[in-house]
Amino acid sequence: MNLYYEDVEIGRSYTTPGHEITVADIADFCSLTRDHHPLHSDADYAKEAGFPGIIAHGLYGLALMEGLKTELKLYEETSIASLGWNNVRFKHPIVAGDAVYVEMDFTAKRESGSRPAGIITEAVRLMRDDGTLLIDAEHISLIRKKP
């Protein structure tokens, strides 16, 4: 799509394709981040803690949200930088076997004073396929203006 700043419509919504969380996904994130807490690596430990099995790291879910959004190809050639994530809330655990997707909508935009670009704000939600909200967050990005 290659949305430029001028193309962003406040209130416009997008939904990504789904992704099934696997034990291997969680194990890969454990290895990548060096966070091998037993909630993420030991099913018996996780069950004793009240979960149905191992759970994904909250930061894995947040990173996956960005990856799933990227698959929409909204800013393939127009994205300049992520300026950060605000108000991140982990609402429910992400469990191996969950099928998830992202709902995203534009909530604000403003000019950037120092570049030929604009700053956009997205409300981003990681959802389980049964409609359960897993992670709720706000993402701020810098994207190009039309040439």
N, CA, C and O atoms as a GROMACS GRO file, in nm:
protein
  588
    1MET      N    1   0.082  -0.120   0.000
    1MET     CA    2   0.000   0.000   0.000
    1MET      C    3   0.086   0.126   0.000
    1MET      O    4   0.054   0.222  -0.070
    2ASN      N    5   0.192   0.127   0.077
    2ASN     CA    6   0.279   0.243   0.087
    2ASN      C    7   0.204   0.370   0.124
    2ASN      O    8   0.198   0.465   0.046
    3LEU      N    9   0.145   0.370   0.243
    3LEU     CA   10   0.076   0.489   0.290
    3LEU      C   11   0.177   0.598   0.323
    3LEU      O   12   0.273   0.575   0.396
    4TYR      N   13   0.154   0.714   0.269
    4TYR     CA   14   0.228   0.833   0.308
    4TYR      C   15   0.148   0.902   0.418
    4TYR      O   16   0.032   0.868   0.443
    5TYR      N   17   0.211   0.996   0.484
    5TYR     CA   18   0.146   1.070   0.592
    5TYR      C   19   0.010   1.124   0.546
    5TYR      O   20  -0.089   1.114   0.620
    6GLU      N   21   0.006   1.179   0.427
    6GLU     CA   22  -0.119   1.239   0.377
    6GLU      C   23  -0.229   1.135   0.356
    6GLU      O   24  -0.347   1.169   0.358
    7ASP      N   25  -0.193   1.009   0.337
    7ASP     CA   26  -0.290   0.902   0.313
    7ASP      C   27  -0.354   0.847   0.440
    7ASP      O   28  -0.456   0.780   0.434
    8VAL      N   29  -0.294   0.876   0.554
    8VAL     CA   30  -0.344   0.822   0.681
    8VAL      C   31  -0.476   0.888   0.716
    8VAL      O   32  -0.486   1.010   0.727
    9GLU      N   33  -0.578   0.804   0.735
    9GLU     CA   34  -0.712   0.851   0.770
    9GLU      C   35  -0.741   0.813   0.916
    9GLU      O   36  -0.745   0.695   0.950
   10ILE      N   37  -0.762   0.914   1.000
   10ILE     CA   38  -0.794   0.888   1.140
   10ILE      C   39  -0.923   0.805   1.146
   10ILE      O   40  -1.022   0.838   1.080
   11GLY      N   41  -0.919   0.699   1.225
   11GLY     CA   42  -1.034   0.609   1.238
   11GLY      C   43  -1.030   0.490   1.145
   11GLY      O   44  -1.107   0.395   1.164
   12ARG      N   45  -0.943   0.492   1.046
   12ARG     CA   46  -0.933   0.377   0.953
   12ARG      C   47  -0.875   0.258   1.027
   12ARG      O   48  -0.778   0.272   1.101
   13SER      N   49  -0.934   0.141   1.008
   13SER     CA   50  -0.894   0.019   1.079
   13SER      C   51  -0.840  -0.086   0.983
   13SER      O   52  -0.877  -0.090   0.865
   14TYR      N   53  -0.754  -0.169   1.036
   14TYR     CA   54  -0.696  -0.281   0.961
   14TYR      C   55  -0.690  -0.403   1.053
   14TYR      O   56  -0.677  -0.390   1.175
   15THR      N   57  -0.701  -0.519   0.993
   15THR     CA   58  -0.687  -0.646   1.066
   15THR      C   59  -0.587  -0.732   0.991
   15THR      O   60  -0.595  -0.746   0.869
   16THR      N   61  -0.493  -0.789   1.064
   16THR     CA   62  -0.388  -0.871   1.003
   16THR      C   63  -0.434  -1.014   0.985
   16THR      O   64  -0.532  -1.056   1.046
   17PRO      N   65  -0.363  -1.090   0.903
   17PRO     CA   66  -0.382  -1.235   0.903
   17PRO      C   67  -0.343  -1.291   1.041
   17PRO      O   68  -0.278  -1.223   1.120
   18GLY      N   69  -0.383  -1.413   1.067
   18GLY     CA   70  -0.355  -1.475   1.195
   18GLY      C   71  -0.221  -1.546   1.201
   18GLY      O   72  -0.155  -1.566   1.099
   19HIS      N   73  -0.184  -1.582   1.322
   19HIS     CA   74  -0.062  -1.658   1.348
   19HIS      C   75  -0.088  -1.748   1.468
   19HIS      O   76  -0.144  -1.704   1.568
   20GLU      N   77  -0.048  -1.875   1.459
   20GLU     CA   78  -0.061  -1.965   1.573
   20GLU      C   79   0.069  -1.965   1.652
   20GLU      O   80   0.177  -1.989   1.598
   21ILE      N   81   0.058  -1.938   1.781
   21ILE     CA   82   0.173  -1.937   1.871
   21ILE      C   83   0.212  -2.083   1.898
   21ILE      O   84   0.128  -2.164   1.938
   22THR      N   85   0.339  -2.115   1.878
   22THR     CA   86   0.386  -2.251   1.903
   22THR      C   87   0.486  -2.254   2.018
   22THR      O   88   0.542  -2.150   2.055
   23VAL      N   89   0.506  -2.370   2.072
   23VAL     CA   90   0.609  -2.389   2.175
   23VAL      C   91   0.745  -2.349   2.117
   23VAL      O   92   0.828  -2.291   2.187
   24ALA      N   93   0.767  -2.381   1.989
   24ALA     CA   94   0.895  -2.346   1.925
   24ALA      C   95   0.912  -2.194   1.916
   24ALA      O   96   1.022  -2.144   1.934
   25ASP      N   97   0.803  -2.120   1.887
   25ASP     CA   98   0.810  -1.973   1.885
   25ASP      C   99   0.858  -1.921   2.020
   25ASP      O  100   0.948  -1.837   2.027
   26ILE      N  101   0.798  -1.972   2.125
   26ILE     CA  102   0.832  -1.926   2.261
   26ILE      C  103   0.976  -1.964   2.294
   26ILE      O  104   1.049  -1.884   2.352
   27ALA      N  105   1.015  -2.086   2.259
   27ALA     CA  106   1.153  -2.130   2.285
   27ALA      C  107   1.253  -2.044   2.208
   27ALA      O  108   1.359  -2.010   2.262
   28ASP      N  109   1.221  -2.011   2.084
   28ASP     CA  110   1.310  -1.924   2.006
   28ASP      C  111   1.325  -1.788   2.072
   28ASP      O  112   1.436  -1.733   2.077
   29PHE      N  113   1.215  -1.733   2.124
   29PHE     CA  114   1.224  -1.603   2.190
   29PHE      C  115   1.305  -1.614   2.319
   29PHE      O  116   1.380  -1.523   2.354
   30CYS      N  117   1.289  -1.726   2.391
   30CYS     CA  118   1.372  -1.750   2.510
   30CYS      C  119   1.520  -1.744   2.473
   30CYS      O  120   1.599  -1.677   2.540
   31SER      N  121   1.557  -1.814   2.367
   31SER     CA  122   1.697  -1.818   2.324
   31SER      C  123   1.746  -1.681   2.279
   31SER      O  124   1.856  -1.639   2.314
   32LEU      N  125   1.664  -1.613   2.203
   32LEU     CA  126   1.703  -1.483   2.149
   32LEU      C  127   1.725  -1.380   2.260
   32LEU      O  128   1.819  -1.301   2.254
   33THR      N  129   1.639  -1.382   2.361
   33THR     CA  130   1.645  -1.280   2.466
   33THR      C  131   1.719  -1.325   2.593
   33THR      O  132   1.743  -1.245   2.683
   34ARG      N  133   1.754  -1.454   2.598
   34ARG     CA  134   1.820  -1.512   2.715
   34ARG      C  135   1.730  -1.515   2.838
   34ARG      O  136   1.778  -1.524   2.951
   35ASP      N  137   1.600  -1.509   2.816
   35ASP     CA  138   1.502  -1.513   2.925
   35ASP      C  139   1.437  -1.651   2.924
   35ASP      O  140   1.341  -1.676   2.851
   36HIS      N  141   1.491  -1.740   3.006
   36HIS     CA  142   1.442  -1.878   3.013
   36HIS      C  143   1.362  -1.902   3.141
   36HIS      O  144   1.367  -2.011   3.197
   37HIS      N  145   1.288  -1.802   3.186
   37HIS     CA  146   1.207  -1.820   3.306
   37HIS      C  147   1.119  -1.942   3.285
   37HIS      O  148   1.070  -1.965   3.175
   38PRO      N  149   1.097  -2.021   3.391
   38PRO     CA  150   1.019  -2.145   3.374
   38PRO      C  151   0.875  -2.125   3.328
   38PRO      O  152   0.815  -2.219   3.276
   39LEU      N  153   0.817  -2.006   3.345
   39LEU     CA  154   0.683  -1.983   3.290
   39LEU      C  155   0.683  -1.996   3.138
   39LEU      O  156   0.580  -2.027   3.077
   40HIS      N  157   0.802  -1.973   3.078
   40HIS     CA  158   0.814  -1.977   2.933
   40HIS      C  159   0.878  -2.105   2.882
   40HIS      O  160   0.887  -2.127   2.761
   41SER      N  161   0.923  -2.189   2.973
   41SER     CA  162   1.000  -2.306   2.928
   41SER      C  163   0.964  -2.437   2.998
   41SER      O  164   1.012  -2.543   2.957
   42ASP      N  165   0.883  -2.433   3.102
   42ASP     CA  166   0.852  -2.554   3.179
   42ASP      C  167   0.700  -2.562   3.199
   42ASP      O  168   0.643  -2.488   3.280
   43ALA      N  169   0.636  -2.651   3.124
   43ALA     CA  170   0.489  -2.662   3.128
   43ALA      C  171   0.438  -2.696   3.267
   43ALA      O  172   0.335  -2.642   3.309
   44ASP      N  173   0.506  -2.783   3.340
   44ASP     CA  174   0.461  -2.819   3.474
   44ASP      C  175   0.466  -2.698   3.567
   44ASP      O  176   0.374  -2.674   3.645
   45TYR      N  177   0.575  -2.622   3.558
   45TYR     CA  178   0.588  -2.501   3.640
   45TYR      C  179   0.476  -2.402   3.607
   45TYR      O  180   0.413  -2.345   3.697
   46ALA      N  181   0.452  -2.382   3.478
   46ALA     CA  182   0.347  -2.289   3.436
   46ALA      C  183   0.210  -2.335   3.486
   46ALA      O  184   0.128  -2.253   3.529
   47LYS      N  185   0.186  -2.465   3.480
   47LYS     CA  186   0.057  -2.518   3.529
   47LYS      C  187   0.043  -2.498   3.680
   47LYS      O  188  -0.065  -2.464   3.728
   48GLU      N  189   0.151  -2.518   3.753
   48GLU     CA  190   0.148  -2.494   3.899
   48GLU      C  191   0.121  -2.348   3.930
   48GLU      O  192   0.067  -2.315   4.035
   49ALA      N  193   0.159  -2.260   3.839
   49ALA     CA  194   0.136  -2.117   3.857
   49ALA      C  195  -0.004  -2.075   3.811
   49ALA      O  196  -0.039  -1.958   3.821
   50GLY      N  197  -0.083  -2.170   3.761
   50GLY     CA  198  -0.221  -2.141   3.724
   50GLY      C  199  -0.248  -2.121   3.576
   50GLY      O  200  -0.357  -2.080   3.538
   51PHE      N  201  -0.148  -2.148   3.492
   51PHE     CA  202  -0.166  -2.135   3.348
   51PHE      C  203  -0.190  -2.272   3.287
   51PHE      O  204  -0.153  -2.373   3.346
   52PRO      N  205  -0.252  -2.278   3.169
   52PRO     CA  206  -0.279  -2.408   3.106
   52PRO      C  207  -0.154  -2.474   3.048
   52PRO      O  208  -0.157  -2.592   3.013
   53GLY      N  209  -0.047  -2.400   3.036
   53GLY     CA  210   0.079  -2.449   2.981
   53GLY      C  211   0.176  -2.334   2.976
   53GLY      O  212   0.152  -2.229   3.036
   54ILE      N  213   0.288  -2.352   2.905
   54ILE     CA  214   0.385  -2.243   2.899
   54ILE      C  215   0.320  -2.122   2.831
   54ILE      O  216   0.237  -2.134   2.742
   55ILE      N  217   0.363  -2.006   2.877
   55ILE     CA  218   0.310  -1.881   2.822
   55ILE      C  219   0.422  -1.806   2.752
   55ILE      O  220   0.540  -1.820   2.786
   56ALA      N  221   0.383  -1.727   2.654
   56ALA     CA  222   0.479  -1.643   2.582
   56ALA      C  223   0.513  -1.520   2.667
   56ALA      O  224   0.432  -1.474   2.747
   57HIS      N  225   0.632  -1.470   2.648
   57HIS     CA  226   0.673  -1.345   2.709
   57HIS      C  227   0.580  -1.234   2.659
   57HIS      O  228   0.539  -1.236   2.544
   58GLY      N  229   0.548  -1.138   2.745
   58GLY     CA  230   0.470  -1.024   2.700
   58GLY      C  231   0.541  -0.950   2.588
   58GLY      O  232   0.476  -0.903   2.494
   59LEU      N  233   0.674  -0.940   2.597
   59LEU     CA  234   0.749  -0.870   2.493
   59LEU      C  235   0.750  -0.946   2.361
   59LEU      O  236   0.763  -0.886   2.255
   60TYR      N  237   0.736  -1.078   2.368
   60TYR     CA  238   0.719  -1.154   2.244
   60TYR      C  239   0.589  -1.112   2.176
   60TYR      O  240   0.586  -1.089   2.055
   61GLY      N  241   0.483  -1.102   2.254
   61GLY     CA  242   0.355  -1.060   2.199
   61GLY      C  243   0.363  -0.921   2.137
   61GLY      O  244   0.308  -0.897   2.030
   62LEU      N  245   0.432  -0.830   2.205
   62LEU     CA  246   0.447  -0.694   2.153
   62LEU      C  247   0.526  -0.694   2.023
   62LEU      O  248   0.488  -0.627   1.927
   63ALA      N  249   0.636  -0.770   2.019
   63ALA     CA  250   0.716  -0.780   1.897
   63ALA      C  251   0.635  -0.844   1.784
   63ALA      O  252   0.644  -0.802   1.669
   64LEU      N  253   0.556  -0.946   1.818
   64LEU     CA  254   0.473  -1.011   1.717
   64LEU      C  255   0.370  -0.914   1.661
   64LEU      O  256   0.337  -0.919   1.542
   65MET      N  257   0.318  -0.825   1.746
   65MET     CA  258   0.222  -0.725   1.699
   65MET      C  259   0.285  -0.642   1.587
   65MET      O  260   0.221  -0.615   1.485
   66GLU      N  261   0.410  -0.601   1.606
   66GLU     CA  262   0.478  -0.522   1.503
   66GLU      C  263   0.500  -0.606   1.378
   66GLU      O  264   0.480  -0.557   1.267
   67GLY      N  265   0.539  -0.730   1.395
   67GLY     CA  266   0.561  -0.818   1.279
   67GLY      C  267   0.434  -0.842   1.200
   67GLY      O  268   0.435  -0.837   1.077
   68LEU      N  269   0.324  -0.868   1.269
   68LEU     CA  270   0.198  -0.890   1.198
   68LEU      C  271   0.152  -0.763   1.127
   68LEU      O  272   0.101  -0.769   1.015
   69LYS      N  273   0.171  -0.648   1.192
   69LYS     CA  274   0.138  -0.521   1.125
   69LYS      C  275   0.221  -0.503   0.999
   69LYS      O  276   0.171  -0.456   0.897
   70THR      N  277   0.348  -0.539   1.006
   70THR     CA  278   0.438  -0.525   0.891
   70THR      C  279   0.390  -0.608   0.773
   70THR      O  280   0.406  -0.568   0.658
   71GLU      N  281   0.330  -0.724   0.801
   71GLU     CA  282   0.277  -0.807   0.693
   71GLU      C  283   0.166  -0.739   0.613
   71GLU      O  284   0.136  -0.780   0.501
   72LEU      N  285   0.105  -0.635   0.669
   72LEU     CA  286   0.003  -0.559   0.596
   72LEU      C  287   0.066  -0.472   0.487
   72LEU      O  288  -0.002  -0.427   0.395
   73LYS      N  289   0.197  -0.449   0.498
   73LYS     CA  290   0.274  -0.369   0.400
   73LYS      C  291   0.217  -0.228   0.383
   73LYS      O  292   0.213  -0.176   0.272
   74LEU      N  293   0.174  -0.169   0.493
   74LEU     CA  294   0.120  -0.034   0.487
   74LEU      C  295   0.226   0.071   0.459
   74LEU      O  296   0.199   0.172   0.396
   75TYR      N  297   0.349   0.046   0.506
   75TYR     CA  298   0.456   0.146   0.497
   75TYR      C  299   0.584   0.086   0.439
   75TYR      O  300   0.693   0.119   0.486
   76GLU      N  301   0.574  -0.001   0.341
   76GLU     CA  302   0.692  -0.070   0.288
   76GLU      C  303   0.805   0.025   0.252
   76GLU      O  304   0.920  -0.003   0.284
   77GLU      N  305   0.774   0.135   0.189
   77GLU     CA  306   0.877   0.230   0.146
   77GLU      C  307   0.861   0.366   0.210
   77GLU      O  308   0.935   0.459   0.177
   78THR      N  309   0.765   0.380   0.303
   78THR     CA  310   0.739   0.512   0.360
   78THR      C  311   0.774   0.523   0.508
   78THR      O  312   0.779   0.633   0.561
   79SER      N  313   0.797   0.411   0.574
   79SER     CA  314   0.831   0.413   0.716
   79SER      C  315   0.973   0.466   0.735
   79SER      O  316   1.066   0.427   0.664
   80ILE      N  317   0.989   0.555   0.831
   80ILE     CA  318   1.121   0.607   0.865
   80ILE      C  319   1.167   0.548   0.997
   80ILE      O  320   1.280   0.500   1.008
   81ALA      N  321   1.080   0.551   1.098
   81ALA     CA  322   1.121   0.501   1.230
   81ALA      C  323   1.000   0.477   1.319
   81ALA      O  324   0.897   0.544   1.307
   82SER      N  325   1.015   0.381   1.408
   82SER     CA  326   0.922   0.365   1.518
   82SER      C  327   0.969   0.461   1.627
   82SER      O  328   1.087   0.461   1.664
   83LEU      N  329   0.878   0.541   1.679
   83LEU     CA  330   0.915   0.636   1.784
   83LEU      C  331   0.881   0.583   1.923
   83LEU      O  332   0.914   0.645   2.024
   84GLY      N  333   0.814   0.467   1.927
   84GLY     CA  334   0.790   0.405   2.057
   84GLY      C  335   0.650   0.351   2.074
   84GLY      O  336   0.560   0.373   1.993
   85TRP      N  337   0.638   0.278   2.182
   85TRP     CA  338   0.511   0.217   2.222
   85TRP      C  339   0.471   0.278   2.355
   85TRP      O  340   0.553   0.290   2.446
   86ASN      N  341   0.344   0.316   2.367
   86ASN     CA  342   0.292   0.376   2.489
   86ASN      C  343   0.177   0.291   2.543
   86ASN      O  344   0.114   0.215   2.470
   87ASN      N  345   0.153   0.307   2.671
   87ASN     CA  346   0.035   0.248   2.735
   87ASN      C  347   0.019   0.100   2.705
   87ASN      O  348  -0.092   0.053   2.680
   88VAL      N  349   0.129   0.027   2.706
   88VAL     CA  350   0.124  -0.117   2.678
   88VAL      C  351   0.065  -0.188   2.800
   88VAL      O  352   0.110  -0.169   2.913
   89ARG      N  353  -0.036  -0.269   2.774
   89ARG     CA  354  -0.100  -0.345   2.881
   89ARG      C  355  -0.115  -0.490   2.838
   89ARG      O  356  -0.172  -0.519   2.733
   90PHE      N  357  -0.062  -0.580   2.919
   90PHE     CA  358  -0.074  -0.723   2.895
   90PHE      C  359  -0.201  -0.768   2.968
   90PHE      O  360  -0.201  -0.783   3.090
   91LYS      N  361  -0.307  -0.788   2.892
   91LYS     CA  362  -0.440  -0.814   2.949
   91LYS      C  363  -0.463  -0.960   2.987
   91LYS      O  364  -0.522  -0.990   3.091
   92HIS      N  365  -0.416  -1.051   2.902
   92HIS     CA  366  -0.431  -1.195   2.925
   92HIS      C  367  -0.305  -1.264   2.876
   92HIS      O  368  -0.237  -1.213   2.786
   93PRO      N  369  -0.272  -1.379   2.933
   93PRO     CA  370  -0.152  -1.450   2.888
   93PRO      C  371  -0.169  -1.505   2.747
   93PRO      O  372  -0.279  -1.539   2.703
   94ILE      N  373  -0.056  -1.513   2.678
   94ILE     CA  374  -0.051  -1.576   2.545
   94ILE      C  375   0.002  -1.716   2.568
   94ILE      O  376   0.113  -1.734   2.617
   95VAL      N  377  -0.077  -1.816   2.532
   95VAL     CA  378  -0.045  -1.955   2.559
   95VAL      C  379  -0.009  -2.026   2.428
   95VAL      O  380  -0.069  -1.999   2.324
   96ALA      N  381   0.088  -2.115   2.434
   96ALA     CA  382   0.120  -2.196   2.317
   96ALA      C  383  -0.009  -2.262   2.267
   96ALA      O  384  -0.084  -2.321   2.344
   97GLY      N  385  -0.032  -2.251   2.138
   97GLY     CA  386  -0.155  -2.302   2.077
   97GLY      C  387  -0.256  -2.192   2.046
   97GLY      O  388  -0.349  -2.215   1.968
   98ASP      N  389  -0.239  -2.073   2.104
   98ASP     CA  390  -0.330  -1.963   2.073
   98ASP      C  391  -0.314  -1.922   1.927
   98ASP      O  392  -0.202  -1.913   1.877
   99ALA      N  393  -0.424  -1.896   1.861
   99ALA     CA  394  -0.423  -1.834   1.729
   99ALA      C  395  -0.453  -1.686   1.752
   99ALA      O  396  -0.552  -1.651   1.816
  100VAL      N  397  -0.366  -1.599   1.701
  100VAL     CA  398  -0.378  -1.456   1.729
  100VAL      C  399  -0.376  -1.375   1.600
  100VAL      O  400  -0.334  -1.423   1.494
  101TYR      N  401  -0.422  -1.252   1.610
  101TYR     CA  402  -0.417  -1.156   1.499
  101TYR      C  403  -0.411  -1.017   1.562
  101TYR      O  404  -0.430  -1.001   1.682
  102VAL      N  405  -0.386  -0.915   1.478
  102VAL     CA  406  -0.378  -0.778   1.526
  102VAL      C  407  -0.490  -0.696   1.463
  102VAL      O  408  -0.517  -0.706   1.344
  103GLU      N  409  -0.552  -0.615   1.547
  103GLU     CA  410  -0.644  -0.511   1.503
  103GLU      C  411  -0.571  -0.378   1.526
  103GLU      O  412  -0.512  -0.357   1.632
  104MET      N  413  -0.574  -0.290   1.426
  104MET     CA  414  -0.504  -0.163   1.437
  104MET      C  415  -0.590  -0.053   1.376
  104MET      O  416  -0.655  -0.074   1.274
  105ASP      N  417  -0.591   0.064   1.440
  105ASP     CA  418  -0.656   0.177   1.377
  105ASP      C  419  -0.577   0.304   1.405
  105ASP      O  420  -0.510   0.317   1.508
  106PHE      N  421  -0.588   0.397   1.312
  106PHE     CA  422  -0.519   0.525   1.326
  106PHE      C  423  -0.599   0.615   1.419
  106PHE      O  424  -0.720   0.632   1.402
  107THR      N  425  -0.530   0.673   1.518
  107THR     CA  426  -0.599   0.757   1.616
  107THR      C  427  -0.556   0.903   1.613
  107THR      O  428  -0.630   0.989   1.660
  108ALA      N  429  -0.438   0.932   1.557
  108ALA     CA  430  -0.392   1.071   1.551
  108ALA      C  431  -0.279   1.084   1.450
  108ALA      O  432  -0.215   0.985   1.414
  109LYS      N  433  -0.257   1.208   1.405
  109LYS     CA  434  -0.142   1.237   1.319
  109LYS      C  435  -0.109   1.384   1.334
  109LYS      O  436  -0.195   1.468   1.362
  110ARG      N  437   0.021   1.414   1.316
  110ARG     CA  438   0.064   1.552   1.324
  110ARG      C  439   0.191   1.570   1.241
  110ARG      O  440   0.263   1.475   1.214
  111GLU      N  441   0.215   1.692   1.202
  111GLU     CA  442   0.334   1.724   1.123
  111GLU      C  443   0.459   1.705   1.208
  111GLU      O  444   0.457   1.723   1.330
  112SER      N  445   0.568   1.669   1.142
  112SER     CA  446   0.699   1.666   1.207
  112SER      C  447   0.770   1.795   1.170
  112SER      O  448   0.781   1.829   1.052
  113GLY      N  449   0.817   1.866   1.269
  113GLY     CA  450   0.877   1.996   1.242
  113GLY      C  451   1.014   1.991   1.176
  113GLY      O  452   1.056   2.089   1.114
  114SER      N  453   1.084   1.880   1.187
  114SER     CA  454   1.222   1.878   1.143
  114SER      C  455   1.247   1.799   1.014
  114SER      O  456   1.360   1.800   0.963
  115ARG      N  457   1.148   1.732   0.960
  115ARG     CA  458   1.169   1.648   0.842
  115ARG      C  459   1.049   1.657   0.749
  115ARG      O  460   0.942   1.704   0.788
  116PRO      N  461   1.067   1.612   0.626
  116PRO     CA  462   0.951   1.600   0.535
  116PRO      C  463   0.875   1.472   0.568
  116PRO      O  464   0.866   1.379   0.488
  117ALA      N  465   0.820   1.470   0.688
  117ALA     CA  466   0.753   1.350   0.739
  117ALA      C  467   0.645   1.392   0.838
  117ALA      O  468   0.634   1.508   0.876
  118GLY      N  469   0.567   1.293   0.877
  118GLY     CA  470   0.464   1.316   0.978
  118GLY      C  471   0.466   1.206   1.082
  118GLY      O  472   0.520   1.097   1.060
  119ILE      N  473   0.407   1.236   1.195
  119ILE     CA  474   0.401   1.142   1.307
  119ILE      C  475   0.259   1.090   1.316
  119ILE      O  476   0.163   1.167   1.323
  120ILE      N  477   0.247   0.958   1.317
  120ILE     CA  478   0.115   0.896   1.324
  120ILE      C  479   0.104   0.812   1.452
  120ILE      O  480   0.204   0.760   1.502
  121THR      N  481  -0.017   0.801   1.502
  121THR     CA  482  -0.043   0.720   1.621
  121THR      C  483  -0.143   0.611   1.584
  121THR      O  484  -0.246   0.636   1.522
  122GLU      N  485  -0.110   0.489   1.625
  122GLU     CA  486  -0.196   0.373   1.600
  122GLU      C  487  -0.238   0.312   1.733
  122GLU      O  488  -0.156   0.296   1.823
  123ALA      N  489  -0.364   0.277   1.745
  123ALA     CA  490  -0.410   0.191   1.853
  123ALA      C  491  -0.392   0.049   1.801
  123ALA      O  492  -0.443   0.015   1.694
  124VAL      N  493  -0.321  -0.034   1.877
  124VAL     CA  494  -0.288  -0.169   1.830
  124VAL      C  495  -0.329  -0.269   1.937
  124VAL      O  496  -0.299  -0.252   2.055
  125ARG      N  497  -0.398  -0.374   1.892
  125ARG     CA  498  -0.448  -0.476   1.985
  125ARG      C  499  -0.412  -0.616   1.934
  125ARG      O  500  -0.440  -0.649   1.818
  126LEU      N  501  -0.351  -0.696   2.019
  126LEU     CA  502  -0.329  -0.837   1.987
  126LEU      C  503  -0.449  -0.913   2.040
  126LEU      O  504  -0.480  -0.909   2.159
  127MET      N  505  -0.516  -0.984   1.949
  127MET     CA  506  -0.640  -1.054   1.982
  127MET      C  507  -0.623  -1.205   1.965
  127MET      O  508  -0.555  -1.250   1.873
  128ARG      N  509  -0.684  -1.281   2.053
  128ARG     CA  510  -0.694  -1.425   2.032
  128ARG      C  511  -0.814  -1.447   1.940
  128ARG      O  512  -0.906  -1.366   1.938
  129ASP      N  513  -0.813  -1.556   1.864
  129ASP     CA  514  -0.920  -1.578   1.765
  129ASP      C  515  -1.059  -1.590   1.825
  129ASP      O  516  -1.158  -1.583   1.752
  130ASP      N  517  -1.070  -1.607   1.957
  130ASP     CA  518  -1.201  -1.610   2.021
  130ASP      C  519  -1.249  -1.470   2.061
  130ASP      O  520  -1.354  -1.456   2.123
  131GLY      N  521  -1.169  -1.367   2.024
  131GLY     CA  522  -1.207  -1.230   2.055
  131GLY      C  523  -1.148  -1.174   2.182
  131GLY      O  524  -1.175  -1.059   2.217
  132THR      N  525  -1.070  -1.253   2.254
  132THR     CA  526  -1.008  -1.206   2.379
  132THR      C  527  -0.894  -1.110   2.349
  132THR      O  528  -0.806  -1.140   2.268
  133LEU      N  529  -0.895  -0.995   2.416
  133LEU     CA  530  -0.788  -0.898   2.403
  133LEU      C  531  -0.669  -0.944   2.486
  133LEU      O  532  -0.681  -0.961   2.608
  134LEU      N  533  -0.555  -0.966   2.421
  134LEU     CA  534  -0.436  -1.013   2.491
  134LEU      C  535  -0.342  -0.898   2.527
  134LEU      O  536  -0.294  -0.890   2.641
  135ILE      N  537  -0.315  -0.810   2.431
  135ILE     CA  538  -0.229  -0.694   2.456
  135ILE      C  539  -0.294  -0.572   2.392
  135ILE      O  540  -0.343  -0.578   2.279
  136ASP      N  541  -0.293  -0.463   2.466
  136ASP     CA  542  -0.346  -0.336   2.419
  136ASP      C  543  -0.233  -0.235   2.425
  136ASP      O  544  -0.164  -0.225   2.527
  137ALA      N  545  -0.210  -0.158   2.317
  137ALA     CA  546  -0.099  -0.064   2.315
  137ALA      C  547  -0.123   0.047   2.215
  137ALA      O  548  -0.215   0.042   2.132
  138GLU      N  549  -0.039   0.148   2.225
  138GLU     CA  550  -0.038   0.258   2.130
  138GLU      C  551   0.101   0.264   2.068
  138GLU      O  552   0.202   0.255   2.138
  139HIS      N  553   0.107   0.279   1.936
  139HIS     CA  554   0.235   0.284   1.866
  139HIS      C  555   0.245   0.417   1.791
  139HIS      O  556   0.150   0.462   1.727
  140ILE      N  557   0.363   0.479   1.802
  140ILE     CA  558   0.390   0.606   1.736
  140ILE      C  559   0.497   0.581   1.629
  140ILE      O  560   0.599   0.519   1.657
  141SER      N  561   0.473   0.631   1.506
  141SER     CA  562   0.566   0.612   1.396
  141SER      C  563   0.591   0.742   1.322
  141SER      O  564   0.508   0.833   1.321
  142LEU      N  565   0.707   0.748   1.260
  142LEU     CA  566   0.743   0.858   1.172
  142LEU      C  567   0.738   0.804   1.030
  142LEU      O  568   0.810   0.710   0.997
  143ILE      N  569   0.655   0.864   0.944
  143ILE     CA  570   0.646   0.818   0.805
  143ILE      C  571   0.664   0.936   0.708
  143ILE      O  572   0.639   1.052   0.741
  144ARG      N  573   0.706   0.901   0.589
  144ARG     CA  574   0.735   1.002   0.486
  144ARG      C  575   0.609   1.073   0.439
  144ARG      O  576   0.499   1.017   0.437
  145LYS      N  577   0.628   1.199   0.400
  145LYS     CA  578   0.525   1.272   0.327
  145LYS      C  579   0.544   1.243   0.179
  145LYS      O  580   0.650   1.196   0.137
  146LYS      N  581   0.441   1.271   0.102
  146LYS     CA  582   0.450   1.251  -0.043
  146LYS      C  583   0.558   1.344  -0.100
  146LYS      O  584   0.573   1.458  -0.057
  147PRO      N  585   0.631   1.293  -0.198
  147PRO     CA  586   0.736   1.377  -0.259
  147PRO      C  587   0.674   1.497  -0.333
  147PRO      O  588   0.747   1.578  -0.390
   0.00000   0.00000   0.00000
